PDB file of C-alpha atoms and ligand atoms in Angstrom:
ATOM      1  CA  MET A 824     -20.792   3.650  -2.892  1.00  0.00           C
ATOM      2  CA  LYS A 825     -18.205   2.784  -0.227  1.00  0.00           C
ATOM      3  CA  LYS A 826     -15.172   4.960   0.504  1.00  0.00           C
ATOM      4  CA  PRO A 827     -12.197   3.745  -1.516  1.00  0.00           C
ATOM      5  CA  LEU A 828      -8.835   3.131   0.145  1.00  0.00           C
ATOM      6  CA  LEU A 829      -5.971   4.875  -1.619  1.00  0.00           C
ATOM      7  CA  VAL A 830      -2.399   3.795  -0.844  1.00  0.00           C
ATOM      8  CA  ALA A 831       0.417   5.912  -2.291  1.00  0.00           C
ATOM      9  CA  ASN A 832       3.728   4.129  -2.830  1.00  0.00           C
ATOM     10  CA  TRP A 833       6.673   6.465  -3.294  1.00  0.00           C
ATOM     11  CA  LYS A 834       9.151   3.607  -3.867  1.00  0.00           C
ATOM     12  CA  GLU A 835      12.787   4.858  -3.886  1.00  0.00           C
ATOM     13  CA  ASN A 836      11.870   8.504  -4.473  1.00  0.00           C
ATOM     14  CA  LYS A 837      11.980  11.820  -2.587  1.00  0.00           C
ATOM     15  CA  ASP A 838      14.469  13.439  -0.257  1.00  0.00           C
ATOM     16  CA  LEU A 839      13.384  14.948   3.054  1.00  0.00           C
ATOM     17  CA  LYS A 840      12.451  18.337   1.606  1.00  0.00           C
ATOM     18  CA  GLU A 841      10.420  16.855  -1.233  1.00  0.00           C
ATOM     19  CA  ALA A 842       8.687  14.513   1.198  1.00  0.00           C
ATOM     20  CA  LYS A 843       7.733  17.338   3.580  1.00  0.00           C
ATOM     21  CA  ASP A 844       6.549  19.506   0.688  1.00  0.00           C
ATOM     22  CA  TRP A 845       4.294  16.639  -0.450  1.00  0.00           C
ATOM     23  CA  VAL A 846       2.800  16.226   3.018  1.00  0.00           C
ATOM     24  CA  LEU A 847       2.272  19.996   3.320  1.00  0.00           C
ATOM     25  CA  ALA A 848       0.542  20.095  -0.075  1.00  0.00           C
ATOM     26  CA  VAL A 849      -1.597  16.965   0.262  1.00  0.00           C
ATOM     27  CA  GLY A 850      -2.289  17.009   4.020  1.00  0.00           C
ATOM     28  CA  PRO A 851      -4.578  20.076   4.190  1.00  0.00           C
ATOM     29  CA  GLN A 852      -6.758  18.851   1.318  1.00  0.00           C
ATOM     30  CA  ILE A 853      -7.162  15.387   2.814  1.00  0.00           C
ATOM     31  CA  ALA A 854      -7.780  16.740   6.328  1.00  0.00           C
ATOM     32  CA  LYS A 855     -10.264  19.396   5.151  1.00  0.00           C
ATOM     33  CA  ARG A 856     -12.442  16.670   3.644  1.00  0.00           C
ATOM     34  CA  ASN A 857     -11.756  14.245   6.495  1.00  0.00           C
ATOM     35  CA  LEU A 858     -10.444  11.566   4.129  1.00  0.00           C
ATOM     36  CA  LYS A 859      -7.963   8.818   5.011  1.00  0.00           C
ATOM     37  CA  ILE A 860      -5.069   7.733   2.875  1.00  0.00           C
ATOM     38  CA  ILE A 861      -1.956   5.629   3.460  1.00  0.00           C
ATOM     39  CA  VAL A 862       1.484   6.673   2.188  1.00  0.00           C
ATOM     40  CA  CYS A 863       4.285   4.105   1.863  1.00  0.00           C
ATOM     41  CA  VAL A 864       7.545   6.018   2.303  1.00  0.00           C
ATOM     42  CA  PRO A 865      11.251   5.107   2.487  1.00  0.00           C
ATOM     43  CA  PHE A 866      12.546   4.277   5.986  1.00  0.00           C
ATOM     44  CA  PRO A 867      14.524   7.500   6.695  1.00  0.00           C
ATOM     45  CA  LEU A 868      11.439   9.619   6.017  1.00  0.00           C
ATOM     46  CA  ILE A 869       9.115   7.812   8.407  1.00  0.00           C
ATOM     47  CA  PHE A 870      10.164   9.574  11.628  1.00  0.00           C
ATOM     48  CA  PRO A 871      10.340  13.171  10.319  1.00  0.00           C
ATOM     49  CA  LEU A 872       7.027  12.777   8.515  1.00  0.00           C
ATOM     50  CA  PHE A 873       5.451  11.250  11.615  1.00  0.00           C
ATOM     51  CA  GLU A 874       6.477  14.383  13.527  1.00  0.00           C
ATOM     52  CA  LEU A 875       5.241  16.735  10.838  1.00  0.00           C
ATOM     53  CA  ILE A 876       1.887  14.952  10.549  1.00  0.00           C
ATOM     54  CA  GLY A 877       1.585  15.048  14.355  1.00  0.00           C
ATOM     55  CA  GLN A 878       2.347  18.790  14.516  1.00  0.00           C
ATOM     56  CA  LYS A 879      -0.295  19.454  11.903  1.00  0.00           C
ATOM     57  CA  LYS A 880      -2.774  17.104  13.613  1.00  0.00           C
ATOM     58  CA  TRP A 881      -3.336  15.081  10.458  1.00  0.00           C
ATOM     59  CA  GLN A 882      -2.854  11.667  12.142  1.00  0.00           C
ATOM     60  CA  GLU A 883      -6.412  10.624  11.354  1.00  0.00           C
ATOM     61  CA  ASN A 884      -5.997  11.530   7.693  1.00  0.00           C
ATOM     62  CA  LEU A 885      -2.460  10.680   6.581  1.00  0.00           C
ATOM     63  CA  TYR A 886      -1.259   7.253   7.689  1.00  0.00           C
ATOM     64  CA  LEU A 887       2.361   6.264   7.143  1.00  0.00           C
ATOM     65  CA  ALA A 888       3.464   2.828   5.984  1.00  0.00           C
ATOM     66  CA  ALA A 889       6.867   1.204   5.517  1.00  0.00           C
ATOM     67  CA  GLN A 890       7.591  -0.314   2.107  1.00  0.00           C
ATOM     68  CA  ASP A 891       9.216  -3.459   3.486  1.00  0.00           C
ATOM     69  CA  ILE A 892      10.445  -4.887   6.793  1.00  0.00           C
ATOM     70  CA  SER A 893      13.052  -7.301   8.105  1.00  0.00           C
ATOM     71  CA  ARG A 894      12.005 -10.920   8.335  1.00  0.00           C
ATOM     72  CA  PHE A 895      13.912 -11.072  11.622  1.00  0.00           C
ATOM     73  CA  GLU A 896      12.763  -9.692  14.957  1.00  0.00           C
ATOM     74  CA  GLY A 897      16.128  -8.013  15.508  1.00  0.00           C
ATOM     75  CA  GLY A 898      19.799  -8.835  15.999  1.00  0.00           C
ATOM     76  CA  ALA A 899      22.935  -9.125  13.853  1.00  0.00           C
ATOM     77  CA  TYR A 900      21.341  -8.424  10.453  1.00  0.00           C
ATOM     78  CA  THR A 901      23.243  -5.497   9.001  1.00  0.00           C
ATOM     79  CA  GLY A 902      21.106  -3.097   7.031  1.00  0.00           C
ATOM     80  CA  GLU A 903      17.765  -4.419   8.211  1.00  0.00           C
ATOM     81  CA  VAL A 904      14.941  -2.508   9.907  1.00  0.00           C
ATOM     82  CA  ALA A 905      12.872  -4.429  12.460  1.00  0.00           C
ATOM     83  CA  ALA A 906       9.116  -3.962  12.789  1.00  0.00           C
ATOM     84  CA  LYS A 907       9.456  -3.138  16.481  1.00  0.00           C
ATOM     85  CA  MET A 908      11.651  -0.125  15.588  1.00  0.00           C
ATOM     86  CA  LEU A 909       8.649   1.403  13.823  1.00  0.00           C
ATOM     87  CA  SER A 910       6.087   0.435  16.388  1.00  0.00           C
ATOM     88  CA  GLY A 911       4.007   3.456  17.402  1.00  0.00           C
ATOM     89  CA  VAL A 912       5.236   5.445  14.405  1.00  0.00           C
ATOM     90  CA  CYS A 913       3.465   3.604  11.633  1.00  0.00           C
ATOM     91  CA  GLN A 914       0.947   0.791  11.715  1.00  0.00           C
ATOM     92  CA  PHE A 915       0.959  -0.369   8.099  1.00  0.00           C
ATOM     93  CA  CYS A 916       3.638  -2.058   6.011  1.00  0.00           C
ATOM     94  CA  LEU A 917       3.731  -3.072   2.372  1.00  0.00           C
ATOM     95  CA  VAL A 918       4.973  -6.618   1.994  1.00  0.00           C
ATOM     96  CA  GLY A 919       5.633  -8.916  -0.956  1.00  0.00           C
ATOM     97  CA  HIS A 920       5.751  -6.162  -3.586  1.00  0.00           C
ATOM     98  CA  SER A 921       6.823  -7.709  -6.898  1.00  0.00           C
ATOM     99  CA  GLU A 922       9.804  -5.320  -7.085  1.00  0.00           C
ATOM    100  CA  ARG A 923      11.197  -6.991  -3.927  1.00  0.00           C
ATOM    101  CA  LYS A 924      11.109 -10.277  -5.789  1.00  0.00           C
ATOM    102  CA  LYS A 925      12.331  -8.901  -9.120  1.00  0.00           C
ATOM    103  CA  TYR A 926      15.319  -6.906  -7.859  1.00  0.00           C
ATOM    104  CA  PHE A 927      16.124  -8.481  -4.478  1.00  0.00           C
ATOM    105  CA  GLY A 928      15.118 -12.117  -4.937  1.00  0.00           C
ATOM    106  CA  GLU A 929      12.583 -12.083  -2.112  1.00  0.00           C
ATOM    107  CA  SER A 930      10.945 -15.488  -1.726  1.00  0.00           C
ATOM    108  CA  GLN A 931       7.375 -16.308  -0.768  1.00  0.00           C
ATOM    109  CA  GLU A 932       8.634 -17.935   2.451  1.00  0.00           C
ATOM    110  CA  GLU A 933      10.348 -14.660   3.393  1.00  0.00           C
ATOM    111  CA  VAL A 934       7.117 -12.798   2.788  1.00  0.00           C
ATOM    112  CA  ILE A 935       5.287 -15.121   5.189  1.00  0.00           C
ATOM    113  CA  ALA A 936       8.040 -14.637   7.815  1.00  0.00           C
ATOM    114  CA  LYS A 937       7.642 -10.857   7.466  1.00  0.00           C
ATOM    115  CA  ILE A 938       3.874 -11.083   7.824  1.00  0.00           C
ATOM    116  CA  LYS A 939       4.242 -13.089  11.041  1.00  0.00           C
ATOM    117  CA  ILE A 940       6.498 -10.446  12.552  1.00  0.00           C
ATOM    118  CA  LEU A 941       4.254  -7.613  11.412  1.00  0.00           C
ATOM    119  CA  LEU A 942       1.217  -9.223  13.008  1.00  0.00           C
ATOM    120  CA  THR A 943       3.096  -9.835  16.266  1.00  0.00           C
ATOM    121  CA  GLN A 944       3.990  -6.146  16.331  1.00  0.00           C
ATOM    122  CA  ASN A 945       0.367  -5.151  15.634  1.00  0.00           C
ATOM    123  CA  PHE A 946       0.949  -3.836  12.129  1.00  0.00           C
ATOM    124  CA  THR A 947      -1.579  -4.255   9.356  1.00  0.00           C
ATOM    125  CA  PRO A 948       0.295  -5.876   6.450  1.00  0.00           C
ATOM    126  CA  ILE A 949      -0.522  -4.634   2.957  1.00  0.00           C
ATOM    127  CA  LEU A 950       0.179  -7.816   1.041  1.00  0.00           C
ATOM    128  CA  CYS A 951       0.763  -7.636  -2.714  1.00  0.00           C
ATOM    129  CA  LEU A 952      -0.323 -10.547  -4.895  1.00  0.00           C
ATOM    130  CA  ALA A 953       0.969 -10.836  -8.437  1.00  0.00           C
ATOM    131  CA  ASN A 954      -0.749 -14.048  -9.526  1.00  0.00           C
ATOM    132  CA  PHE A 955      -2.810 -17.068  -8.460  1.00  0.00           C
ATOM    133  CA  GLU A 956       0.243 -19.135  -7.578  1.00  0.00           C
ATOM    134  CA  GLN A 957       1.160 -16.562  -4.938  1.00  0.00           C
ATOM    135  CA  LEU A 958      -2.451 -16.343  -3.845  1.00  0.00           C
ATOM    136  CA  ASP A 959      -2.527 -20.107  -3.168  1.00  0.00           C
ATOM    137  CA  PHE A 960       0.816 -20.081  -1.336  1.00  0.00           C
ATOM    138  CA  TYR A 961       0.076 -17.089   0.856  1.00  0.00           C
ATOM    139  CA  HIS A 962      -3.401 -18.292   1.659  1.00  0.00           C
ATOM    140  CA  LYS A 963      -2.149 -21.768   2.603  1.00  0.00           C
ATOM    141  CA  ASN A 964       0.700 -20.449   4.740  1.00  0.00           C
ATOM    142  CA  PHE A 965      -0.913 -17.378   6.208  1.00  0.00           C
ATOM    143  CA  PRO A 966      -0.660 -17.181  10.012  1.00  0.00           C
ATOM    144  CA  SER A 967      -4.002 -17.208  11.766  1.00  0.00           C
ATOM    145  CA  LEU A 968      -5.371 -13.718  12.192  1.00  0.00           C
ATOM    146  CA  GLY A 969      -6.791 -12.877  15.595  1.00  0.00           C
ATOM    147  CA  GLU A 970     -10.062 -11.004  15.900  1.00  0.00           C
ATOM    148  CA  ASN A 971      -8.454  -7.592  16.168  1.00  0.00           C
ATOM    149  CA  LYS A 972      -5.772  -8.075  13.461  1.00  0.00           C
ATOM    150  CA  ASP A 973      -6.267  -6.770   9.983  1.00  0.00           C
ATOM    151  CA  LEU A 974      -4.892  -7.335   6.525  1.00  0.00           C
ATOM    152  CA  ILE A 975      -5.092  -5.370   3.276  1.00  0.00           C
ATOM    153  CA  LEU A 976      -4.537  -7.191  -0.009  1.00  0.00           C
ATOM    154  CA  VAL A 977      -3.385  -5.711  -3.301  1.00  0.00           C
ATOM    155  CA  TYR A 978      -3.759  -7.433  -6.626  1.00  0.00           C
ATOM    156  CA  GLU A 979      -0.949  -6.067  -8.763  1.00  0.00           C
ATOM    157  CA  PRO A 980       0.124  -7.781 -11.994  1.00  0.00           C
ATOM    158  CA  PRO A 981       3.844  -6.887 -12.390  1.00  0.00           C
ATOM    159  CA  GLU A 982       3.446  -6.218 -16.117  1.00  0.00           C
ATOM    160  CA  ALA A 983       0.919  -3.469 -15.347  1.00  0.00           C
ATOM    161  CA  ILE A 984       3.339  -1.482 -13.164  1.00  0.00           C
ATOM    162  CA  SER A 985       4.219   1.816 -14.867  1.00  0.00           C
ATOM    163  CA  GLY A 986       7.671   2.121 -16.327  1.00  0.00           C
ATOM    164  CA  GLY A 987       9.665   4.953 -17.871  1.00  0.00           C
ATOM    165  CA  GLY A 988       6.800   7.350 -17.273  1.00  0.00           C
ATOM    166  CA  ALA A 989       4.363   5.217 -19.315  1.00  0.00           C
ATOM    167  CA  TYR A 990       1.128   3.827 -17.932  1.00  0.00           C
ATOM    168  CA  HIS A 991      -0.201   0.458 -19.083  1.00  0.00           C
ATOM    169  CA  PRO A 992      -2.911  -0.689 -16.700  1.00  0.00           C
ATOM    170  CA  GLU A 993      -4.685  -4.020 -16.841  1.00  0.00           C
ATOM    171  CA  ASP A 994      -8.204  -4.160 -18.237  1.00  0.00           C
ATOM    172  CA  PRO A 995     -10.353  -3.323 -15.167  1.00  0.00           C
ATOM    173  CA  LYS A 996     -12.749  -6.159 -16.025  1.00  0.00           C
ATOM    174  CA  THR A 997      -9.891  -8.664 -15.715  1.00  0.00           C
ATOM    175  CA  SER A 998      -8.722  -7.046 -12.464  1.00  0.00           C
ATOM    176  CA  GLU A 999     -12.207  -7.298 -11.054  1.00  0.00           C
ATOM    177  CA  SER A1000     -12.459 -11.018 -11.748  1.00  0.00           C
ATOM    178  CA  LYS A1001      -9.007 -11.612 -10.198  1.00  0.00           C
ATOM    179  CA  ILE A1002     -10.014  -9.618  -7.141  1.00  0.00           C
ATOM    180  CA  GLN A1003     -13.222 -11.603  -6.804  1.00  0.00           C
ATOM    181  CA  ALA A1004     -11.133 -14.795  -6.777  1.00  0.00           C
ATOM    182  CA  ILE A1005      -8.883 -13.312  -4.050  1.00  0.00           C
ATOM    183  CA  LYS A1006     -11.944 -12.472  -1.980  1.00  0.00           C
ATOM    184  CA  GLU A1007     -13.325 -15.967  -2.387  1.00  0.00           C
ATOM    185  CA  LYS A1008     -10.102 -17.312  -0.907  1.00  0.00           C
ATOM    186  CA  PHE A1009      -9.285 -14.809   1.816  1.00  0.00           C
ATOM    187  CA  GLY A1010     -12.857 -13.822   2.644  1.00  0.00           C
ATOM    188  CA  THR A1011     -14.802 -10.660   2.077  1.00  0.00           C
ATOM    189  CA  ARG A1012     -13.729  -9.235   5.442  1.00  0.00           C
ATOM    190  CA  PHE A1013     -10.535  -7.864   3.847  1.00  0.00           C
ATOM    191  CA  LEU A1014     -10.152  -4.960   1.477  1.00  0.00           C
ATOM    192  CA  VAL A1015      -8.593  -5.839  -1.872  1.00  0.00           C
ATOM    193  CA  LEU A1016      -7.044  -3.035  -3.932  1.00  0.00           C
ATOM    194  CA  TYR A1017      -5.842  -2.936  -7.522  1.00  0.00           C
ATOM    195  CA  GLY A1018      -2.321  -1.731  -8.340  1.00  0.00           C
ATOM    196  CA  GLY A1019      -0.499  -1.043 -11.613  1.00  0.00           C
ATOM    197  CA  SER A1020      -0.484   2.187 -13.666  1.00  0.00           C
ATOM    198  CA  VAL A1021      -3.364   3.794 -11.793  1.00  0.00           C
ATOM    199  CA  ASN A1022      -3.589   7.518 -12.618  1.00  0.00           C
ATOM    200  CA  PRO A1023      -6.224  10.302 -12.560  1.00  0.00           C
ATOM    201  CA  GLU A1024      -7.474   9.303 -16.023  1.00  0.00           C
ATOM    202  CA  ASN A1025      -8.182   5.657 -15.208  1.00  0.00           C
ATOM    203  CA  ILE A1026      -8.839   5.535 -11.436  1.00  0.00           C
ATOM    204  CA  LEU A1027     -12.608   5.623 -11.883  1.00  0.00           C
ATOM    205  CA  ASP A1028     -12.559   2.712 -14.340  1.00  0.00           C
ATOM    206  CA  PHE A1029     -11.246   0.596 -11.471  1.00  0.00           C
ATOM    207  CA  LEU A1030     -13.183   2.054  -8.567  1.00  0.00           C
ATOM    208  CA  ALA A1031     -16.480   1.872 -10.448  1.00  0.00           C
ATOM    209  CA  ARG A1032     -16.235  -1.925 -10.132  1.00  0.00           C
ATOM    210  CA  PRO A1033     -17.841  -2.940  -6.836  1.00  0.00           C
ATOM    211  CA  SER A1034     -15.323  -5.604  -5.812  1.00  0.00           C
ATOM    212  CA  ILE A1035     -12.310  -3.258  -6.196  1.00  0.00           C
ATOM    213  CA  ASP A1036     -11.937  -1.531  -2.818  1.00  0.00           C
ATOM    214  CA  GLY A1037      -9.238   0.960  -3.730  1.00  0.00           C
ATOM    215  CA  ALA A1038      -5.868   1.378  -5.390  1.00  0.00           C
ATOM    216  CA  LEU A1039      -2.114   1.231  -4.828  1.00  0.00           C
ATOM    217  CA  ILE A1040      -0.588   4.156  -6.676  1.00  0.00           C
ATOM    218  CA  GLY A1041       3.092   4.501  -7.519  1.00  0.00           C
ATOM    219  CA  GLN A1042       4.119   6.955 -10.244  1.00  0.00           C
ATOM    220  CA  ALA A1043       0.927   9.035 -10.062  1.00  0.00           C
ATOM    221  CA  SER A1044       1.355   9.550  -6.312  1.00  0.00           C
ATOM    222  CA  LEU A1045       4.670  11.391  -6.584  1.00  0.00           C
ATOM    223  CA  GLU A1046       3.498  14.825  -7.705  1.00  0.00           C
ATOM    224  CA  PRO A1047       1.088  16.318  -5.152  1.00  0.00           C
ATOM    225  CA  GLN A1048      -1.098  17.924  -7.830  1.00  0.00           C
ATOM    226  CA  THR A1049      -1.497  14.709  -9.825  1.00  0.00           C
ATOM    227  CA  PHE A1050      -2.189  12.756  -6.659  1.00  0.00           C
ATOM    228  CA  LEU A1051      -4.773  15.282  -5.463  1.00  0.00           C
ATOM    229  CA  GLU A1052      -6.474  15.122  -8.852  1.00  0.00           C
ATOM    230  CA  LEU A1053      -6.649  11.356  -8.413  1.00  0.00           C
ATOM    231  CA  VAL A1054      -8.010  11.763  -4.870  1.00  0.00           C
ATOM    232  CA  ASP A1055     -10.705  14.148  -6.141  1.00  0.00           C
ATOM    233  CA  LYS A1056     -11.821  11.652  -8.772  1.00  0.00           C
ATOM    234  CA  ALA A1057     -11.733   8.694  -6.372  1.00  0.00           C
ATOM    235  CA  PHE A1058     -13.886  10.402  -3.771  1.00  0.00           C
ATOM    236  CA  SER A1059     -16.236  11.994  -6.303  1.00  0.00           C
ATOM    237  CA  LEU A1060     -18.108   8.673  -6.297  1.00  0.00           C
ATOM    238  CA  ILE A1061     -19.216   8.759  -2.682  1.00  0.00           C
TER     239      ILE A1061
HETATM  240  P1  PGA B 245       2.608   2.317 -10.546  1.00  0.00           P
HETATM  241  O1  PGA B 245       3.185   1.453  -9.322  1.00  0.00           O
HETATM  242  O2  PGA B 245       1.368   2.985 -10.072  1.00  0.00           O
HETATM  243  O3  PGA B 245       3.720   3.285 -10.866  1.00  0.00           O
HETATM  244  O4  PGA B 245       2.350   1.347 -11.657  1.00  0.00           O
HETATM  245  C1  PGA B 245       2.335   0.860  -8.403  1.00  0.00           C
HETATM  246  C2  PGA B 245       3.156   0.032  -7.445  1.00  0.00           C
HETATM  247  O5  PGA B 245       3.919  -0.819  -7.898  1.00  0.00           O
HETATM  248  O6  PGA B 245       3.077   0.240  -6.230  1.00  0.00           O
END
């Protein structure tokens, strides 16, 4: 059984103290077992958490990711954060999350522009796919990936995203067949994760399916104890 990739997505949650407490609770457990996870955190938390993770020497265990990025390289774009500003601090970035489309009207063309900038700045994009229409568009318009560039894909049906504390995941069998279709298009070189209402109770239903390489976890990543329970289950298979 291969090692699953777990990506926590805090969304618009946690102040600095809560974020540091999470890292201090989760970090030792992940480091002790020499596991690797990625945490997508809000912009203002990236630098202080980078320092904390560095002080604790957990850089090989806890990897930081941004949750979005400007589609511009830099300049007069008030409120935007350029990829180059995060260069050397984090190497992953979530892009195309369905909440960016739902609440901020992000278009597929903007997602491609963001991916181009991320690749130029040597980030690994974590690209979310909600459906086959997006899969076709992103695949057709994807910039060519050089030998040493990487990409992580997430299949996440928007209706499966948890809401109001309630979990309603997709049937893992359906997710598996969607993920197989994504792999047929993008190639088996890339990891494809499932996202949407993953929690400690259902994580193994997804990971037990060979084509699902890991999970993107929102709600169940917020509380360190719940997240560690999920980590325990996920890595109990290897
Ligand atoms: P959820 O969110 O685990 O709370 O459903 C996942 C995501 O949208 O990143």
